[in-house]
Coordinates of C-alpha atoms and ligand atoms in Angstrom, one line a residue:
M1 CA -5.6 13.4 -17.4
V2 CA -6.8 14.0 -13.7
E3 CA -10.7 13.4 -13.4
F4 CA -12.3 15.3 -11.1
D5 CA -15.7 14.5 -9.4
G6 CA -18.2 14.8 -6.7
F7 CA -15.7 14.1 -4.0
G8 CA -12.4 15.9 -5.4
P9 CA -9.5 16.4 -5.8
E10 CA -10.4 19.5 -3.9
K11 CA -6.3 20.9 -4.4
I12 CA -3.5 19.9 -6.7
I13 CA 0.2 21.5 -6.1
K14 CA 2.7 20.8 -8.4
V15 CA 6.2 21.8 -7.8
Y16 CA 9.6 22.0 -10.3
N17 CA 13.2 22.5 -9.2
P18 CA 15.3 23.5 -12.5
K19 CA 18.5 22.8 -10.2
L20 CA 17.8 19.5 -9.2
D21 CA 15.7 18.9 -12.5
V22 CA 12.9 17.4 -10.5
K23 CA 9.1 17.6 -10.6
G24 CA 6.8 16.8 -7.4
V25 CA 3.2 16.9 -7.1
C26 CA 0.8 16.7 -4.2
V27 CA -2.8 15.7 -4.6
I28 CA -5.3 16.2 -1.6
D29 CA -8.2 14.6 -2.6
N30 CA -10.9 15.3 -0.1
S31 CA -10.7 16.6 3.6
A32 CA -14.1 16.4 4.6
L33 CA -13.0 13.9 7.4
G34 CA -9.6 15.8 8.4
P35 CA -6.2 16.7 6.9
G36 CA -5.6 14.7 3.9
K37 CA -3.2 11.9 4.7
G38 CA -0.8 10.0 2.2
G39 CA 2.5 9.1 1.7
I40 CA 4.8 10.4 -0.6
R41 CA 6.4 8.2 -3.5
M42 CA 9.6 8.3 -5.2
T43 CA 9.6 6.8 -8.7
E44 CA 10.4 7.4 -11.9
T45 CA 7.1 6.8 -13.5
V46 CA 4.7 8.7 -10.9
N47 CA 2.9 11.2 -12.5
E48 CA -0.3 13.7 -11.3
E49 CA -2.7 10.8 -12.9
E50 CA -1.2 8.3 -10.4
V51 CA -1.1 10.4 -7.6
S52 CA -4.3 11.3 -7.7
R53 CA -5.6 7.8 -8.3
L54 CA -4.1 7.1 -5.4
A55 CA -5.3 10.4 -3.1
R56 CA -8.6 9.0 -3.7
A57 CA -7.8 5.7 -2.7
M58 CA -6.3 7.1 0.5
T59 CA -9.7 8.9 1.2
W60 CA -11.6 5.8 1.0
K61 CA -9.0 4.1 3.0
N62 CA -9.1 6.6 5.8
A63 CA -12.8 6.5 6.0
L64 CA -12.8 2.7 6.1
A65 CA -10.5 2.8 8.9
E66 CA -12.3 5.3 10.8
L67 CA -9.6 7.9 11.0
P68 CA -10.4 11.9 11.7
F69 CA -8.2 12.0 8.1
G70 CA -8.9 13.3 4.3
G71 CA -7.1 11.3 1.5
A72 CA -4.3 12.8 -0.1
K73 CA -0.9 11.7 -1.6
S74 CA 2.4 13.3 -3.4
G75 CA 4.9 11.8 -5.7
I76 CA 8.3 12.6 -6.6
T77 CA 9.3 11.7 -10.4
V78 CA 13.0 10.5 -10.3
D79 CA 14.6 6.9 -10.2
S80 CA 15.8 7.0 -6.6
K81 CA 18.2 4.1 -7.4
K82 CA 20.1 6.5 -10.1
I83 CA 20.8 9.0 -7.8
S84 CA 23.3 9.5 -5.2
R85 CA 22.4 9.7 -1.5
E86 CA 22.7 13.4 -0.8
K87 CA 20.7 14.4 -4.2
K88 CA 18.0 12.2 -3.0
D89 CA 18.3 14.4 0.7
E90 CA 18.3 17.4 -1.2
I91 CA 15.3 16.6 -3.4
V92 CA 13.3 15.3 -0.1
K93 CA 14.3 19.0 1.9
W94 CA 13.2 20.9 -1.2
F95 CA 9.7 18.8 -1.8
S96 CA 9.0 19.3 2.1
K97 CA 9.7 23.1 2.0
S98 CA 7.7 23.4 -1.0
L99 CA 4.5 21.9 1.2
K100 CA 4.9 24.1 3.8
I101 CA 1.9 26.0 2.6
V102 CA 0.1 22.8 3.6
V103 CA 1.6 20.9 6.1
P104 CA 0.0 19.7 8.3
S105 CA -3.3 21.7 8.6
L106 CA -4.2 20.4 5.1
Y107 CA -1.6 17.4 4.6
V108 CA 0.2 15.0 6.7
A109 CA 3.2 13.2 4.7
G110 CA 4.4 10.0 5.3
P111 CA 6.3 7.3 3.6
D112 CA 5.7 5.5 0.3
M113 CA 7.5 3.5 -2.1
Y114 CA 11.0 4.3 -1.9
M115 CA 10.8 6.7 1.1
A116 CA 11.2 5.6 4.5
E117 CA 11.9 6.5 8.2
G118 CA 15.3 8.6 7.0
E119 CA 13.6 10.5 4.7
M120 CA 10.8 11.6 6.9
E121 CA 13.3 12.9 9.6
I122 CA 14.7 15.1 7.0
F123 CA 10.8 16.0 5.6
A124 CA 9.8 17.0 9.0
K125 CA 12.9 19.2 9.9
A126 CA 12.8 20.8 6.7
N127 CA 9.8 22.5 7.0
G128 CA 10.0 22.8 10.8
D129 CA 6.5 21.1 12.2
I130 CA 7.2 17.6 13.7
K131 CA 3.6 17.0 13.1
S132 CA 3.9 17.5 9.3
C133 CA 4.4 13.8 8.3
T134 CA 4.4 10.4 10.3
G135 CA 6.5 7.5 9.9
K136 CA 9.1 9.1 11.4
P137 CA 12.4 7.5 13.7
K138 CA 11.6 6.5 17.0
H139 CA 14.2 9.0 18.7
L140 CA 11.6 11.9 17.1
G141 CA 8.6 10.1 18.5
G142 CA 7.6 8.4 15.4
I143 CA 6.3 4.6 14.8
P144 CA 8.3 3.9 11.7
H145 CA 6.3 2.1 8.9
E146 CA 9.8 -0.4 9.2
L147 CA 8.4 -2.0 12.2
G148 CA 5.9 -3.9 9.5
S149 CA 2.3 -2.3 10.3
T150 CA 1.3 -2.4 6.4
G151 CA 2.5 -5.9 6.1
F152 CA 0.9 -6.9 9.7
G153 CA -2.3 -5.5 8.5
V154 CA -2.1 -7.6 5.3
Y155 CA -1.3 -11.0 7.1
H156 CA -4.2 -9.9 9.4
S157 CA -6.7 -9.5 6.4
T158 CA -5.1 -12.9 4.7
L159 CA -6.2 -14.6 8.1
T160 CA -9.5 -13.0 8.0
A161 CA -10.8 -13.9 4.5
L162 CA -9.2 -17.5 4.9
K163 CA -11.6 -17.9 8.0
F164 CA -14.6 -16.6 5.7
L165 CA -13.3 -19.3 2.9
N166 CA -13.2 -22.1 5.9
K167 CA -9.6 -22.3 4.8
D168 CA -6.7 -23.4 7.0
V169 CA -3.5 -21.0 6.6
K170 CA -1.3 -23.9 7.0
K171 CA -2.5 -25.8 3.8
T172 CA -2.1 -22.7 1.9
T173 CA 0.2 -21.8 -0.9
I174 CA 1.0 -17.8 -1.5
A175 CA 3.1 -15.8 -4.0
I176 CA 4.2 -12.3 -3.1
E177 CA 4.8 -9.8 -5.6
G178 CA 7.4 -7.3 -3.8
F179 CA 9.8 -7.5 -1.4
G180 CA 9.7 -4.4 0.1
N181 CA 8.6 -2.9 3.3
V182 CA 5.1 -4.4 2.5
G183 CA 5.9 -7.7 1.4
I184 CA 8.6 -8.6 3.7
F185 CA 6.4 -8.3 6.8
A186 CA 3.6 -10.3 4.8
F187 CA 5.9 -12.9 4.1
K188 CA 7.1 -13.1 7.4
F189 CA 4.2 -13.0 9.5
L190 CA 2.7 -15.4 7.1
S191 CA 5.4 -18.1 6.7
E192 CA 5.1 -17.9 10.7
A193 CA 1.7 -18.7 10.6
G194 CA 2.4 -21.7 8.6
A195 CA 1.7 -21.0 5.0
R196 CA 4.1 -22.2 2.4
I197 CA 5.5 -18.9 0.5
V198 CA 6.4 -20.3 -3.3
A199 CA 7.0 -17.4 -5.4
V200 CA 8.6 -13.8 -4.5
S201 CA 9.3 -11.2 -7.1
D202 CA 11.1 -7.8 -6.9
S203 CA 12.2 -5.0 -9.8
K204 CA 14.7 -7.7 -11.0
G205 CA 12.4 -10.7 -11.5
T206 CA 10.6 -13.7 -9.7
V207 CA 11.9 -16.6 -7.9
Y208 CA 9.5 -19.3 -7.7
R209 CA 10.1 -22.7 -5.3
K210 CA 7.2 -25.3 -5.4
E211 CA 8.7 -26.7 -2.1
G212 CA 8.6 -23.4 -0.2
I213 CA 11.1 -20.2 0.3
D214 CA 12.9 -19.5 3.3
F215 CA 12.0 -16.4 5.1
N216 CA 15.5 -15.6 6.7
E217 CA 17.2 -17.1 3.7
L218 CA 15.9 -15.0 0.9
E219 CA 15.9 -11.9 3.2
E220 CA 20.2 -12.7 3.4
V221 CA 19.9 -13.1 -0.2
K222 CA 17.9 -9.8 -0.9
Q223 CA 20.2 -7.9 1.5
E224 CA 23.5 -9.2 0.0
T225 CA 23.0 -9.2 -3.3
G226 CA 19.9 -6.8 -4.1
S227 CA 17.5 -9.1 -5.3
V228 CA 15.2 -12.3 -4.6
I229 CA 16.4 -13.8 -7.9
N230 CA 19.9 -14.4 -6.6
Y231 CA 18.0 -17.3 -4.0
K232 CA 19.3 -20.5 -4.3
G233 CA 17.5 -23.7 -5.9
G234 CA 14.7 -21.8 -7.3
K235 CA 13.5 -21.3 -10.7
I236 CA 13.7 -17.6 -12.3
L237 CA 11.3 -16.1 -14.2
K238 CA 10.5 -12.5 -15.3
N239 CA 8.7 -10.2 -12.5
H240 CA 5.4 -10.2 -14.1
E241 CA 5.2 -13.8 -14.1
I242 CA 4.3 -13.6 -10.6
V243 CA 0.8 -13.4 -11.6
N244 CA 0.7 -16.9 -13.1
I245 CA 2.3 -19.0 -10.6
D246 CA 0.0 -22.1 -9.5
A247 CA -0.7 -20.9 -5.7
D248 CA -3.7 -20.4 -4.0
I249 CA -3.2 -16.7 -2.7
L250 CA -1.6 -13.8 -4.4
I251 CA -0.4 -10.7 -2.1
T252 CA 0.4 -7.8 -4.3
A253 CA 3.0 -5.3 -2.6
A254 CA 4.9 -3.6 -5.3
I255 CA 3.5 -1.5 -8.2
P256 CA 0.4 -0.1 -9.5
D257 CA -1.8 -1.9 -12.5
L258 CA 0.2 -5.3 -12.0
I259 CA -2.6 -7.3 -13.3
K260 CA -4.3 -6.4 -16.8
S261 CA -7.7 -8.0 -17.9
D262 CA -5.6 -10.1 -20.3
D263 CA -3.7 -11.6 -17.2
V264 CA -7.3 -13.0 -15.9
N265 CA -7.9 -16.1 -17.8
K266 CA -4.3 -17.5 -16.9
M267 CA -4.4 -16.5 -12.9
K268 CA -5.1 -19.6 -10.8
F269 CA -5.7 -18.0 -7.3
K270 CA -8.4 -18.0 -5.2
L271 CA -7.9 -15.0 -3.1
I272 CA -5.7 -11.9 -3.9
V273 CA -5.1 -9.4 -1.2
E274 CA -4.2 -6.2 -2.4
G275 CA -1.1 -5.1 0.1
S276 CA -0.4 -2.5 -2.8
N277 CA -2.2 0.1 -3.7
I278 CA -4.3 -0.2 -7.0
P279 CA -2.6 -3.1 -8.2
M280 CA -5.5 -3.2 -10.6
S281 CA -8.3 -1.4 -12.2
E282 CA -11.7 -1.5 -10.6
E283 CA -12.8 -3.3 -13.9
T284 CA -10.7 -6.3 -13.8
E285 CA -11.3 -6.8 -10.0
R286 CA -15.1 -7.2 -11.2
I287 CA -13.9 -9.6 -14.0
L288 CA -12.3 -11.5 -11.2
Y289 CA -15.4 -11.4 -8.7
K290 CA -17.6 -12.6 -11.8
K291 CA -14.9 -15.8 -11.9
G292 CA -15.3 -16.5 -8.2
V293 CA -11.7 -14.9 -7.1
L294 CA -12.2 -13.2 -3.7
V295 CA -10.4 -9.6 -3.8
I296 CA -9.4 -8.0 -0.9
P297 CA -9.4 -4.4 -2.1
D298 CA -6.0 -2.5 -0.9
I299 CA -8.6 0.7 1.2
I300 CA -9.1 -2.4 3.4
A301 CA -5.8 -4.6 2.8
N302 CA -3.2 -2.5 3.5
A303 CA -4.7 0.3 5.7
G304 CA -1.9 -0.9 8.5
G305 CA 0.5 2.0 7.4
V306 CA -2.5 4.7 7.9
I307 CA -3.5 3.4 11.2
S308 CA -0.1 3.3 12.3
S309 CA 0.2 7.1 11.3
Y310 CA -2.7 7.8 13.1
V311 CA -1.3 6.1 16.6
E312 CA 1.7 8.2 15.7
Y313 CA 0.0 11.5 15.1
K314 CA -1.9 11.1 18.5
G315 CA 1.4 10.2 20.4
G316 CA 0.4 6.4 21.0
N317 CA 3.4 3.9 21.0
E318 CA 4.3 0.8 19.2
K319 CA 2.3 -1.8 21.3
E320 CA -0.9 0.5 21.0
M321 CA -0.5 0.5 17.2
F322 CA -0.3 -3.5 16.3
K323 CA -3.2 -4.0 18.6
L324 CA -5.1 -1.0 16.7
V325 CA -3.8 -2.5 13.2
E326 CA -5.1 -6.2 14.1
E327 CA -8.7 -4.9 15.8
K328 CA -9.1 -2.4 12.7
I329 CA -8.2 -4.3 9.9
T330 CA -9.7 -8.0 10.9
K331 CA -13.4 -6.1 11.7
N332 CA -13.0 -4.3 8.5
V333 CA -12.3 -7.2 6.4
K334 CA -14.8 -9.4 7.7
H335 CA -17.6 -6.7 7.2
I336 CA -17.1 -6.0 3.5
L337 CA -17.0 -9.8 3.2
E338 CA -20.0 -10.1 4.7
L339 CA -21.9 -7.0 3.0
S340 CA -20.7 -8.4 -0.3
K341 CA -22.1 -11.9 0.4
E342 CA -25.4 -10.5 1.4
E343 CA -25.9 -7.7 -1.1
K344 CA -24.4 -10.0 -3.9
I345 CA -21.6 -7.2 -4.9
D346 CA -18.2 -7.4 -5.5
T347 CA -16.0 -6.8 -2.2
R348 CA -14.9 -3.2 -4.0
D349 CA -18.5 -2.2 -4.5
A350 CA -19.1 -3.2 -0.8
A351 CA -16.2 -1.1 0.5
L352 CA -17.0 1.8 -1.3
R353 CA -20.4 2.1 -0.2
I354 CA -19.3 2.4 3.4
A355 CA -17.0 4.5 2.8
K356 CA -19.0 7.2 0.8
K357 CA -21.5 7.0 3.1
R358 CA -19.1 8.6 5.7
V359 CA -17.6 11.3 3.7
L360 CA -20.6 12.3 2.2
E361 CA -22.2 12.6 5.9
K362 CA -19.6 15.0 7.0
C363 CA -18.7 16.8 3.7
K364 CA -20.5 20.2 2.9
I365 CA -19.0 20.5 -0.6
C366 CA -19.3 17.0 -1.8
R367 CA -22.2 15.7 -4.3
A368 CA -23.0 12.0 -4.8
Ligands
LIG1 P1 9.3 -0.5 -0.8 O1 9.7 0.5 -1.5 O2 9.7 -0.7 0.4 O3 9.6 -1.8 -1.7 C1 8.9 -1.9 -3.3 C2 9.5 -3.0 -3.5 O4 8.6 -3.5 -4.9 C3 10.7 -3.7 -3.5 O5 11.0 -4.9 -3.5 C4 11.0 -3.4 -5.4 O6 11.9 -4.3 -5.8 C5 9.6 -4.2 -5.7 N1 9.1 -3.6 -7.6 C6 9.7 -2.5 -8.0 N2 9.5 -2.6 -9.5 C7 8.8 -4.1 -8.9 C8 8.3 -5.1 -10.3 N3 7.7 -4.4 -11.5 N4 7.7 -6.5 -9.9 C9 7.8 -6.5 -8.8 N5 8.4 -6.0 -7.6 C10 9.2 -4.7 -8.0 O7 7.9 -0.2 -1.2 P2 7.0 -0.7 0.1 O8 6.0 0.3 0.9 O9 6.7 -2.0 0.0 O10 5.2 -0.4 -0.5 C11 4.6 -1.3 -1.7 C12 3.3 -1.1 -2.0 O11 2.4 -0.8 -0.9 C13 3.1 0.4 -2.7 O12 2.0 -0.1 -3.6 C14 2.6 1.4 -1.6 O13 1.7 2.3 -2.1 C15 1.8 0.3 -0.7 N6 1.5 0.6 0.5 C16 2.7 0.8 1.4 C17 2.6 1.1 2.7 C18 3.9 1.1 3.7 O14 3.6 1.0 4.7 N7 5.0 1.3 3.3 C19 1.4 1.1 3.4 C20 0.2 1.2 2.2 C21 0.4 0.9 1.1

């Protein structure tokens, strides 16, 4: 069930194509700060409720990053691994045309799970407006998310949190949930900085190796065999077991609701950086806060992607993008950590306090 409150959602567009037998939904949560901005996710399980929660997360994320965007998100309910390339392209074209009424004045799309620069090219061409989405390939003037903006931001979130905790990145062990766009780049930058990555999961399972996992070898294994579980010399566990790994830090970079309240007592992490969106409920975050686990919320930690989208939207380049991601993420993580400490509130409450204030200042139809 979608929940409505004093901020939105303002619009929900539901579409169905009987021939393709596919449903899609676009939720524009709040447009006080600009057109709703948020990616399109293509998974077997995505539904209106998940999309509306993600759209709300985008409202806060864009406000926190001080971008001229409101919050929105889209979902197409289909398992893209089970359909042909041609069918996937046809679905993206149909979805794009279905949203012609709202792009780009009320909604600017982008990639999310199982969507990438190729799909963004199809999306932009199908509705005829190059400004209708970001994350497009370079030949269309885009800054593809495949450059690793989100993973780069997750890396800077982790570094800033470690600095706050007076910890040296070179002495930390890390588990990463997901080895897609976000997980790969978070792994790359953190291992280059000297951290030891001891576990990585994907949809098929988790690989654990106490001595550390080599980035290049893992990338090769994933490309050649389709899964991280074929990495040699590691112990293979179920994918959910990533939450029980004995490591200092967990980086989430895949599914929503990964961590349930039942998991908390078994968890050993001191820091959780939410690279994925809504990896746990706010209630679970508060339980972790009371246990002394520091959580960097998704609306701060994974804003690298939308900051990159903003640079593309205003016609900037790759170099400007990496600079802005580092600046904004470092500043914002530091800000919420300090506010949380001063006010004795958890990091989510600290972030929401700032975001709500910014939206309310501009919103004529909202109520607190
Ligand atoms: P992706 O499609 O590139 O990769 C998803 C990864 O998750 C794959 O490795 C897949 O195998 C893995 N996975 C799927 N089910 C899993 C499971 N049950 N356990 C462990 N791994 C599983 O997706 P992405 O772009 O990396 O996005 C990951 C998360 O980060 C999503 O929550 C997304 O909303 C969020 N995010 C992405 C961006 C971005 O720029 N791509 C920006 C902000 C937030």
